[in-house]
CSV table of C-alpha atoms and ligand atoms in Angstrom, one decimal:
chain,number,residue,atom,x,y,z
A,47,MET,CA,26.4,211.7,85.0
A,48,VAL,CA,23.1,214.4,84.9
A,49,LEU,CA,21.6,214.5,82.0
A,50,ASP,CA,18.4,217.2,80.4
A,51,THR,CA,15.6,215.1,80.6
A,52,GLN,CA,13.4,216.1,77.6
A,53,PHE,CA,9.7,216.2,77.9
A,54,LEU,CA,8.0,214.9,74.7
A,55,ALA,CA,4.8,215.9,74.0
A,56,ALA,CA,1.7,213.2,73.1
A,57,THR,CA,2.3,213.6,69.4
A,58,ASP,CA,3.6,210.8,66.1
A,59,GLU,CA,6.8,212.9,66.6
A,60,GLY,CA,7.2,212.4,70.2
A,61,ILE,CA,6.5,209.0,70.0
A,62,GLY,CA,9.3,208.4,67.4
A,63,GLN,CA,11.8,210.3,69.7
A,64,ALA,CA,11.0,208.0,72.5
A,65,ALA,CA,11.0,205.2,70.2
A,66,ALA,CA,14.5,206.3,69.2
A,67,ILE,CA,15.1,206.7,72.3
A,68,LEU,CA,14.4,202.7,73.5
A,69,ARG,CA,16.5,201.8,70.3
A,70,ALA,CA,19.1,203.2,71.6
A,71,GLY,CA,19.5,201.9,75.1
A,72,GLY,CA,18.1,205.3,76.8
A,73,LEU,CA,15.3,204.9,79.1
A,74,VAL,CA,11.7,206.9,78.7
A,75,ALA,CA,9.5,207.7,81.3
A,76,MET,CA,5.9,205.7,79.6
A,77,PRO,CA,2.4,207.3,80.9
A,78,THR,CA,-0.2,203.8,81.3
A,79,GLU,CA,-3.3,204.1,82.5
A,80,THR,CA,-2.0,202.3,86.1
A,81,VAL,CA,0.9,204.6,86.5
A,82,TYR,CA,4.1,205.8,84.7
A,83,GLY,CA,6.9,203.3,83.7
A,84,LEU,CA,10.4,203.7,83.7
A,85,ALA,CA,10.0,202.0,80.2
A,86,GLY,CA,13.9,200.2,78.7
A,87,ASP,CA,14.3,197.4,76.3
A,88,ALA,CA,13.7,194.6,77.9
A,89,ARG,CA,16.4,192.5,75.8
A,90,ASN,CA,19.5,195.0,76.2
A,91,GLY,CA,21.0,194.5,79.5
A,92,THR,CA,22.5,197.6,79.6
A,93,ALA,CA,19.1,199.7,79.4
A,94,VAL,CA,17.6,197.3,81.8
A,95,ALA,CA,20.5,197.7,84.1
A,96,ARG,CA,20.0,201.7,84.3
A,97,ILE,CA,16.3,201.3,85.0
A,98,PHE,CA,17.8,199.9,88.8
A,99,GLU,CA,20.3,202.0,88.8
A,100,ALA,CA,18.4,205.2,88.3
A,101,LYS,CA,15.3,204.0,90.5
A,102,GLY,CA,18.2,203.2,93.2
A,103,ARG,CA,16.0,199.8,93.2
A,104,PRO,CA,17.9,196.7,95.0
A,105,ARG,CA,19.1,194.0,91.9
A,106,PHE,CA,17.4,191.4,92.5
A,107,ASN,CA,13.9,192.3,92.3
A,108,PRO,CA,12.2,191.3,89.0
A,109,LEU,CA,11.0,193.7,86.2
A,110,ILE,CA,7.3,193.7,84.5
A,111,VAL,CA,7.4,193.1,80.7
A,112,HIS,CA,5.3,195.6,78.6
A,113,VAL,CA,3.7,193.9,75.1
A,114,PRO,CA,2.1,195.5,72.2
A,115,ASP,CA,-0.1,192.8,71.2
A,116,MET,CA,-1.1,189.1,72.1
A,117,ALA,CA,1.7,187.2,69.1
A,118,MET,CA,4.5,189.2,71.4
A,119,ALA,CA,3.3,188.0,74.9
A,120,ARG,CA,3.2,184.4,73.4
A,121,ASP,CA,6.9,185.1,72.2
A,122,MET,CA,7.6,186.0,76.1
A,123,ALA,CA,5.8,183.9,78.0
A,124,GLU,CA,3.8,180.2,77.8
A,125,PHE,CA,0.7,180.8,77.6
A,126,ASP,CA,-1.6,178.1,78.9
A,127,GLU,CA,-5.6,177.6,78.0
A,128,ARG,CA,-6.2,179.6,81.4
A,129,ALA,CA,-3.8,182.1,80.6
A,130,GLU,CA,-5.4,183.0,77.1
A,131,ALA,CA,-8.4,183.2,78.6
A,132,VAL,CA,-7.7,185.5,81.4
A,133,ALA,CA,-5.4,187.6,78.5
A,134,ARG,CA,-8.8,187.8,76.9
A,135,ALA,CA,-10.9,188.6,79.4
A,136,PHE,CA,-8.8,191.5,80.7
A,137,TRP,CA,-6.0,192.7,78.4
A,138,PRO,CA,-5.1,195.2,77.8
A,139,GLY,CA,-5.6,196.5,81.1
A,140,ALA,CA,-4.4,196.9,84.7
A,141,LEU,CA,-3.6,193.3,84.9
A,142,THR,CA,0.1,191.4,85.2
A,143,LEU,CA,0.4,187.7,84.4
A,144,VAL,CA,3.2,185.9,85.9
A,145,LEU,CA,3.4,183.1,83.8
A,146,PRO,CA,6.6,180.4,82.5
A,147,VAL,CA,9.3,182.4,80.3
A,148,LYS,CA,10.4,181.3,76.9
A,149,ALA,CA,14.4,180.8,76.9
A,150,SER,CA,14.1,182.5,72.7
A,151,ALA,CA,12.0,185.5,74.1
A,152,GLY,CA,15.9,186.9,74.4
A,153,LEU,CA,15.2,188.6,77.9
A,154,SER,CA,18.1,190.1,80.0
A,155,PRO,CA,18.6,188.0,83.3
A,156,LEU,CA,18.2,191.3,84.6
A,157,VAL,CA,14.2,191.4,84.4
A,158,THR,CA,13.5,187.7,84.8
A,159,ALA,CA,15.9,188.2,88.0
A,160,GLY,CA,17.2,184.7,87.1
A,161,LEU,CA,13.7,183.0,87.7
A,162,PRO,CA,11.9,180.4,85.4
A,163,THR,CA,9.0,183.0,85.4
A,164,VAL,CA,8.1,186.1,83.4
A,165,ALA,CA,5.5,189.2,84.6
A,166,ILE,CA,3.8,190.2,81.6
A,167,ARG,CA,1.4,193.3,81.1
A,168,MET,CA,-0.4,194.3,77.6
A,169,PRO,CA,-1.4,197.6,78.4
A,170,ALA,CA,-4.5,200.1,77.4
A,171,HIS,CA,-3.1,203.3,77.5
A,172,PRO,CA,-2.8,204.9,73.5
A,173,LEU,CA,0.3,206.8,74.0
A,174,ALA,CA,2.0,203.0,75.5
A,175,LYS,CA,0.6,201.2,72.9
A,176,ALA,CA,1.3,203.5,70.5
A,177,LEU,CA,5.4,203.4,71.9
A,178,LEU,CA,5.4,199.9,72.3
A,179,ARG,CA,4.3,199.8,68.6
A,180,ALA,CA,7.0,201.9,67.6
A,181,PHE,CA,9.4,200.5,69.1
A,182,GLY,CA,8.5,196.9,68.3
A,183,GLY,CA,10.2,194.7,71.1
A,184,PRO,CA,9.1,193.5,74.6
A,185,VAL,CA,9.7,196.7,77.3
A,186,ALA,CA,10.5,196.6,81.1
A,187,ALA,CA,8.7,199.3,82.8
A,188,PRO,CA,8.6,199.5,86.8
A,189,SER,CA,7.0,202.4,88.3
A,190,ALA,CA,8.5,205.5,87.4
A,191,ASN,CA,9.6,207.0,91.0
A,192,PRO,CA,12.8,206.7,93.1
A,193,SER,CA,12.4,202.9,94.9
A,194,GLY,CA,10.7,203.1,98.3
A,195,LYS,CA,8.8,206.4,97.2
A,196,VAL,CA,5.0,207.4,96.0
A,197,SER,CA,4.4,206.0,92.4
A,198,PRO,CA,3.9,208.4,89.6
A,199,THR,CA,0.3,209.6,88.0
A,200,THR,CA,1.9,212.3,86.4
A,201,ALA,CA,5.1,213.6,84.1
A,202,ASP,CA,5.6,216.0,86.6
A,203,HIS,CA,5.8,213.2,89.4
A,204,VAL,CA,8.3,211.4,86.7
A,205,ARG,CA,10.6,214.9,86.9
A,206,GLN,CA,10.7,215.5,90.2
A,207,GLY,CA,11.9,211.9,91.5
A,208,LEU,CA,14.2,210.8,87.9
A,209,GLY,CA,14.4,214.2,86.5
A,210,GLY,CA,18.4,214.4,85.7
A,211,LYS,CA,18.9,210.5,85.5
A,212,ILE,CA,16.8,209.6,82.5
A,213,GLU,CA,16.5,210.7,79.0
A,214,ALA,CA,13.5,211.3,78.4
A,215,ILE,CA,8.9,211.7,79.8
A,216,LEU,CA,6.4,211.1,77.6
A,217,ASP,CA,3.6,213.5,78.7
A,218,GLY,CA,0.8,211.5,78.8
A,219,GLY,CA,-1.2,213.5,81.3
A,220,ALA,CA,-2.8,211.9,84.9
A,221,CYS,CA,-3.1,208.2,84.8
A,222,ALA,CA,-6.7,207.1,85.1
A,223,VAL,CA,-6.7,204.3,87.7
A,224,GLY,CA,-3.7,205.4,89.5
A,225,LEU,CA,-2.6,202.1,91.4
A,226,GLU,CA,-0.2,199.6,89.5
A,227,SER,CA,-1.5,196.4,87.9
A,228,THR,CA,-2.8,193.3,89.9
A,229,ILE,CA,-0.3,191.0,89.4
A,230,LEU,CA,-1.8,187.3,89.0
A,231,GLY,CA,0.5,183.9,89.2
A,232,LEU,CA,-0.6,181.3,87.1
A,233,ASP,CA,2.9,179.5,86.7
A,234,GLY,CA,0.6,177.0,89.0
A,235,SER,CA,-2.5,177.4,90.5
A,236,PRO,CA,-3.8,180.7,90.7
A,237,ALA,CA,-2.2,183.2,93.0
A,238,LEU,CA,-2.4,187.0,93.9
A,239,LEU,CA,1.0,188.2,94.3
A,240,ARG,CA,-0.5,191.7,94.7
A,241,PRO,CA,-3.8,193.5,94.7
A,242,GLY,CA,-4.0,196.2,91.9
A,243,GLY,CA,-6.3,198.0,89.6
A,244,ILE,CA,-8.7,195.1,88.4
A,245,PRO,CA,-10.1,193.7,92.0
A,246,VAL,CA,-9.1,190.1,92.5
A,247,GLU,CA,-13.2,189.9,92.9
A,248,GLU,CA,-13.2,190.0,89.1
A,249,LEU,CA,-10.3,187.2,88.6
A,250,GLU,CA,-12.2,185.2,90.9
A,251,ALA,CA,-15.4,185.5,88.9
A,252,MET,CA,-13.6,183.7,86.2
A,253,LEU,CA,-10.7,181.5,88.0
A,254,GLY,CA,-12.4,180.5,91.6
A,255,ALA,CA,-11.2,181.4,94.9
A,256,ILE,CA,-7.7,183.1,94.4
A,257,ALA,CA,-4.7,182.0,97.1
A,258,VAL,CA,-2.8,185.4,98.2
A,259,GLY,CA,0.8,184.9,97.6
A,260,GLY,CA,1.9,181.1,96.7
A,261,PRO,CA,4.6,180.0,95.7
A,262,GLY,CA,5.3,182.8,93.2
A,263,ALA,CA,4.9,185.4,95.6
A,264,LEU,CA,8.6,187.5,96.4
A,265,PRO,CA,8.5,188.9,100.2
A,266,ASN,CA,11.3,190.8,99.1
A,267,ALA,CA,10.0,192.8,95.5
A,268,PRO,CA,9.5,196.4,95.9
A,269,GLY,CA,6.1,197.3,96.5
A,270,GLN,CA,6.0,194.2,98.4
A,271,LEU,CA,8.5,195.3,100.8
A,272,PRO,CA,6.6,196.8,104.1
A,273,SER,CA,7.7,200.0,103.9
A,274,HIS,CA,7.0,202.1,100.1
A,275,TYR,CA,5.0,204.1,98.5
A,276,ALA,CA,6.2,206.3,101.7
A,277,PRO,CA,5.0,210.0,101.9
A,278,ASP,CA,8.5,212.0,104.2
A,279,ALA,CA,5.6,212.5,107.2
A,280,PRO,CA,4.6,209.8,109.0
A,281,VAL,CA,1.0,207.8,108.1
A,282,ARG,CA,-1.7,206.9,110.6
A,283,LEU,CA,-4.6,204.6,109.3
A,284,GLY,CA,-8.5,204.1,110.3
A,285,ALA,CA,-8.5,207.7,111.5
A,286,VAL,CA,-12.3,208.2,111.9
A,287,ALA,CA,-11.1,211.9,113.5
A,288,ARG,CA,-8.5,214.5,112.9
A,289,GLU,CA,-6.3,214.1,115.8
A,290,GLY,CA,-3.3,217.3,116.9
A,291,ALA,CA,-2.3,218.9,114.3
A,292,GLU,CA,-2.5,216.0,111.3
A,293,ILE,CA,-3.4,216.4,108.4
A,294,TRP,CA,-6.1,214.1,107.9
A,295,VAL,CA,-7.4,212.6,104.8
A,296,GLY,CA,-11.2,211.7,104.7
A,297,PHE,CA,-13.3,209.1,102.4
A,298,GLY,CA,-16.9,209.2,102.1
A,299,PRO,CA,-19.6,211.9,103.5
A,300,ASP,CA,-18.5,211.4,107.1
A,301,CYS,CA,-15.6,212.8,107.2
A,302,ALA,CA,-16.4,216.8,106.9
A,303,GLY,CA,-13.7,218.9,108.2
A,304,ALA,CA,-11.1,216.4,106.5
A,305,ASP,CA,-8.0,218.4,104.8
A,306,LEU,CA,-8.0,216.1,101.8
A,307,THR,CA,-10.3,213.5,100.5
A,308,LEU,CA,-9.6,210.5,98.7
A,309,SER,CA,-13.1,210.7,97.0
A,310,ALA,CA,-15.6,212.6,98.8
A,311,LYS,CA,-19.5,210.2,97.7
A,312,GLY,CA,-16.6,207.2,98.7
A,313,ASP,CA,-16.0,206.2,95.6
A,314,LEU,CA,-13.4,203.8,95.0
A,315,VAL,CA,-12.7,204.2,91.4
A,316,GLU,CA,-12.3,207.9,92.1
A,317,ALA,CA,-10.1,207.1,95.0
A,318,ALA,CA,-7.8,204.8,93.4
A,319,ALA,CA,-7.0,207.4,90.8
A,320,ALA,CA,-6.3,210.0,93.5
A,321,LEU,CA,-4.8,208.0,96.2
A,322,PHE,CA,-1.1,208.9,95.2
A,323,GLN,CA,-1.5,212.7,94.2
A,324,THR,CA,-3.1,212.8,97.5
A,325,LEU,CA,-0.1,211.0,99.5
A,326,ARG,CA,2.1,213.9,97.5
A,327,ASP,CA,-0.7,217.0,98.6
A,328,ALA,CA,-0.3,215.6,102.2
A,329,ASP,CA,2.7,215.4,102.6
A,330,ALA,CA,3.7,219.1,101.3
A,331,LEU,CA,1.0,220.3,103.7
A,332,ALA,CA,2.1,218.3,106.4
A,333,GLY,CA,5.6,219.8,106.3
A,334,PRO,CA,8.7,218.5,107.5
A,335,GLU,CA,7.4,218.0,111.8
A,336,GLY,CA,3.9,217.2,110.3
A,337,ARG,CA,2.1,214.0,110.2
A,338,ILE,CA,-0.6,212.1,108.0
A,339,SER,CA,-3.7,210.3,108.7
A,340,PHE,CA,-6.3,208.1,106.6
A,341,ALA,CA,-9.8,207.6,107.4
A,342,PRO,CA,-10.8,204.0,106.7
A,343,VAL,CA,-11.6,202.4,103.2
A,344,PRO,CA,-13.2,199.5,103.0
A,345,GLU,CA,-11.3,196.6,101.9
A,346,THR,CA,-13.7,195.5,98.7
A,347,GLY,CA,-13.2,195.9,95.1
A,348,LEU,CA,-10.8,198.7,94.6
A,349,GLY,CA,-10.1,199.0,98.2
A,350,ARG,CA,-8.3,196.2,98.5
A,351,ALA,CA,-5.4,198.3,96.7
A,352,ILE,CA,-6.0,200.9,98.1
A,353,ASN,CA,-5.8,199.6,101.6
A,354,ASP,CA,-2.2,197.6,100.4
A,355,ARG,CA,-0.5,200.5,99.2
A,356,LEU,CA,-1.5,203.0,102.8
A,357,ARG,CA,-0.4,200.2,104.8
A,358,ARG,CA,2.6,200.2,103.0
A,359,ALA,CA,2.6,204.0,103.1
A,360,ALA,CA,2.4,203.9,107.1
A,361,ALA,CA,4.5,201.1,107.7
A,362,PRO,CA,7.9,201.5,110.2
A,363,ARG,CA,10.4,202.9,108.1
A,364,GLY,CA,13.4,200.7,107.3
B,49,TXA,O1,1.0,198.8,86.5
B,49,TXA,C1,2.0,198.6,87.2
B,49,TXA,O2,2.4,197.2,86.9
B,49,TXA,C2,3.3,199.4,86.6
B,49,TXA,C3,3.0,200.0,85.2
B,49,TXA,C4,4.2,200.6,84.9
B,49,TXA,O3,2.8,198.8,84.1
B,49,TXA,N1,4.3,198.3,87.1
B,49,TXA,C5,4.9,198.2,88.0
B,49,TXA,O4,6.2,197.4,88.4
B,49,TXA,O5,4.0,198.8,88.9
B,49,TXA,P1,7.1,197.0,89.0
B,49,TXA,O6,8.5,197.0,89.3
B,49,TXA,O7,7.2,198.3,90.3
B,49,TXA,O8,6.4,196.4,89.8
B,49,TXA,C6,6.5,194.9,89.4
B,49,TXA,C7,6.6,194.1,90.6
B,49,TXA,C8,7.4,193.9,91.6
B,49,TXA,O9,7.1,193.7,93.1
B,49,TXA,C9,7.6,192.6,91.0
B,49,TXA,O10,8.1,191.7,92.3
B,49,TXA,C10,7.5,191.5,90.3
B,49,TXA,O11,6.2,193.1,89.9
B,49,TXA,N2,7.5,191.1,89.9
B,49,TXA,C11,7.9,190.7,88.2
B,49,TXA,N3,8.3,189.7,88.0
B,49,TXA,C12,7.9,188.5,88.8
B,49,TXA,C13,7.5,187.3,88.7
B,49,TXA,N4,8.3,186.4,87.7
B,49,TXA,N5,7.3,186.2,89.7
B,49,TXA,C14,7.0,187.3,90.3
B,49,TXA,N6,6.6,188.5,90.4
B,49,TXA,C15,7.2,189.3,90.1
B,50,MG,MG1,7.1,200.6,91.9
């Protein structure tokens, strides 16, 4: 079935229409500060199943539950003192916490994929907050892109990937952070399940050393699969100069002659915000037979999340 996907404006009326679609079990792409999310009622099994169907995502992968406030967060999951402190410091924001799920949360089992934990996030984007408040319940939202493709940071990216498959797109312009949230497992000792918009160094300043992976890590999770965030053209990393006819994407001032740049001044925040748009632009410039290369990005702060996404974009396609 092909739907007539509506663009909803960032107005009270648009937010009201988006909330009504969620209440009716429909799907709305919602802007967040990280990337656009494909939102559905997390307690409605049919709505959640449609999220997987629209993305073409394997069904065993759990989704992030978005909440407007701590009261709803505590209804979903068990917060110990550590989780409370981290939430106070970093929410609303680009951090997802994996915590023991409460049975009384009433979440569709598809959301947690049968795990004893739930991934939960309180986004900071004013439109996401307004929609979550207007809807009044937990919202499941993976990134609003077809599974395996580049994540969307504008409403038009969502339309290109999911137009005709979802009821509406709430247009909030470009996403400020541009990378998915950092996922922190706090169901045991702290574990970094995905690097993202909050640098792990900031979390370690509060929690001490954080292990990468850990018992909560799901090797089969999308975004954790080796090939993900993939443009159509092959991608080469660590490129200090252009080779042949490839589209070379620079970072920092030493990349004169690059076709595109993540950040000419070498700023990691600017590079994160530009990453997914730049992957799309490089893909368009490369064309059907072309190749893309990226200059090295330092493995610190947001550079870790940028390199994580670039390694997946460059991984052999499977
Ligand atoms: O920034 C973001 O996090 C965006 C916006 C829309 O909020 N959402 C997002 O969702 O990136 P998604 O579905 O693309 O990524 C969710 C990740 C997956 O890798 C999944 O495996 C992990 O969260 N996840 C969800 N529940 C989990 C759980 N109980 N334990 C471990 N990982 C979990
Ligand atoms: Mg994703």
